[in-house]
Amino acid sequence: MTQQNEKIGLLAATSLVIGNMIGAGIFVLPASLGKFGSISILGWILTASGALILAKIFSNFSKILKGQSGGPYIYSKVVFGDFIGFLVAWGYWISCWVNNAAIAVAIVSALSFFVPELATNSLYATLTGLFFIWLFTYTSSKGFKSSGNIQIFTTIAKLIPLIFIIIAGLFVFDSNVFPKFNITDQSDFEILPIVCVMTLYAFLGIECASIPAENIKNPENNIPKATMIGTVISTLIYIFGTVVLFGILPTEIITNSPAPFAEAGEIIGGKYAGYFVSAGAAISAIGALNGWILITSYMPMTMANDKLFPQVFKKKNKKGFPVISLLVGSILTSFVMTMNFTEGLIDRFEFLILLTTLSTLIPYLFVSASYILYHIEKKYLKIKIFKSSILGVLGISYSVWAIFGSGIESVYYGSILLIIGIPFYYIMKIKKPS
């Protein structure tokens, strides 16, 4: 059976980054940030600065290791070896399919605005979530280009209502509504780390273009461009969207609203504008699920190619897509999502989300360290080593701060998740021919 290694261009690769970064969270996150005041804007800026540093590291690494798939896995493995590379990929893979379940739940939540029964009937909610998981499993199996086209469409569709709120909102912006810098009883020093950690999760996904590198045209040019363009666009949407929203909705309304952007839409253009923005939230989550199902399939395949994961995971269909890896990831996602809608198991689902937090941050730490050591090992010019070391140290500093800022429980349970993978690694190493 002849395999077609389908490839996507810069537009689809950029849409993959933006689409995976901007999920349903941005449509509701301002409600959580509103209770702190406009200090949240500073939190966005500081977090964005760290994200842009990491995006630059991933961008530069993709130029060095041209066309090699795996992103954080391959960048960590090339310097630290199989063991660290495996742990990074192991944790990242698990966090992907668990987060896919959370995104599926977010889709159901967004659609409940139009179909209220989804909020009260667990059977309907479960079936709806499963429908979208397996819809995108099917479209992904049709090839990388198919998923790439869906990602372009959903990314454009999610950006339009957000840009509408940002631009149209300027005409109804009221500085008297804008909250004070810190409206809590705590000091700025105490509050700033909290808002930074809350905004951090909106930036997860900056690495997405580097993971399926073999399926991207002209990867040494398109991956770094997609990474930086996608991160910058997402950053601008996050910051300006929050600023405008704070100037439209009073604090007491924004903090109690399940859909603050939709409420802002109603103020700007009436009921139908609110529906328009709510539809954007649903499409945003749908696009994120499509993109993350795509990414989830690549990590096991890349490890299998290096004989660090069962060989069945590198099996591809005639379109060149890792179909076994795709199916296993979607089965696991379906199980976790169904568990969320089963009475009495919601706490367990929240536990799994907590368990994976560290797994999305650890790769950033090792990639930043790898970036420094790679340049030293290759004995580049002193000026280049100095610049790379500065960038790498900034990436390490941000990653360490983010890991500990995410809370002691996250660090504890995330470490357990990584430890679970160690026996599996040694089993694969025993089987791996020398």
CSV table of N, CA and C in Angstrom, one decimal, residues 56-68 75 209-210 213 219-225 227:
chain,number,residue,atom,x,y,z
A,56,LYS,N,10.3,31.5,20.6
A,56,LYS,CA,11.5,31.7,19.9
A,56,LYS,C,12.5,30.6,19.9
A,57,ILE,N,12.5,29.9,21.1
A,57,ILE,CA,13.4,28.7,21.3
A,57,ILE,C,12.9,27.6,20.4
A,58,PHE,N,11.6,27.3,20.4
A,58,PHE,CA,11.1,26.3,19.5
A,58,PHE,C,11.3,26.6,18.0
A,59,SER,N,11.1,27.9,17.7
A,59,SER,CA,11.3,28.4,16.4
A,59,SER,C,12.8,28.2,15.9
A,60,ASN,N,13.7,28.5,16.7
A,60,ASN,CA,15.1,28.4,16.4
A,60,ASN,C,15.5,26.9,16.3
A,61,PHE,N,15.0,26.1,17.2
A,61,PHE,CA,15.3,24.7,17.2
A,61,PHE,C,14.8,24.0,15.9
A,62,SER,N,13.6,24.4,15.5
A,62,SER,CA,13.1,23.8,14.3
A,62,SER,C,14.0,24.1,13.0
A,63,LYS,N,14.7,25.2,13.1
A,63,LYS,CA,15.7,25.5,12.0
A,63,LYS,C,16.9,24.6,12.1
A,64,ILE,N,17.3,24.3,13.3
A,64,ILE,CA,18.5,23.5,13.5
A,64,ILE,C,18.2,22.0,13.1
A,65,LEU,N,17.1,21.5,13.7
A,65,LEU,CA,16.8,20.1,13.4
A,65,LEU,C,15.7,20.1,12.3
A,66,LYS,N,16.1,20.3,11.1
A,66,LYS,CA,15.1,20.6,10.0
A,66,LYS,C,14.3,19.3,9.7
A,67,GLY,N,13.0,19.5,9.7
A,67,GLY,CA,12.1,18.5,9.3
A,67,GLY,C,11.9,17.3,10.2
A,68,GLN,N,12.5,17.3,11.4
A,68,GLN,CA,12.4,16.2,12.4
A,68,GLN,C,11.1,16.4,13.2
A,75,TYR,N,13.7,17.5,20.6
A,75,TYR,CA,14.6,18.6,21.0
A,75,TYR,C,15.2,18.2,22.4
A,209,ALA,N,3.4,23.4,15.9
A,209,ALA,CA,3.8,23.3,14.6
A,209,ALA,C,5.1,22.5,14.4
A,210,SER,N,5.8,22.3,15.6
A,210,SER,CA,7.1,21.6,15.5
A,210,SER,C,6.9,20.1,15.6
A,213,ALA,N,6.5,17.9,12.1
A,213,ALA,CA,7.4,18.6,11.1
A,213,ALA,C,7.5,17.9,9.8
A,219,PRO,N,9.8,22.9,6.1
A,219,PRO,CA,9.7,23.1,7.5
A,219,PRO,C,10.7,24.0,8.2
A,220,GLU,N,11.9,24.1,7.6
A,220,GLU,CA,12.9,25.0,8.2
A,220,GLU,C,12.5,26.5,8.2
A,221,ASN,N,11.6,26.8,7.2
A,221,ASN,CA,11.1,28.2,7.1
A,221,ASN,C,9.7,28.4,7.7
A,222,ASN,N,8.8,27.4,7.4
A,222,ASN,CA,7.4,27.5,7.8
A,222,ASN,C,7.1,27.3,9.3
A,223,ILE,N,7.9,26.3,9.9
A,223,ILE,CA,7.6,26.0,11.3
A,223,ILE,C,8.0,27.2,12.2
A,224,PRO,N,9.2,27.8,12.0
A,224,PRO,CA,9.5,29.0,12.8
A,224,PRO,C,8.5,30.2,12.6
A,225,LYS,N,8.2,30.4,11.3
A,225,LYS,CA,7.2,31.5,11.0
A,225,LYS,C,5.9,31.2,11.7
A,227,THR,N,5.2,29.3,14.2
A,227,THR,CA,5.3,29.4,15.7
A,227,THR,C,5.2,30.8,16.2
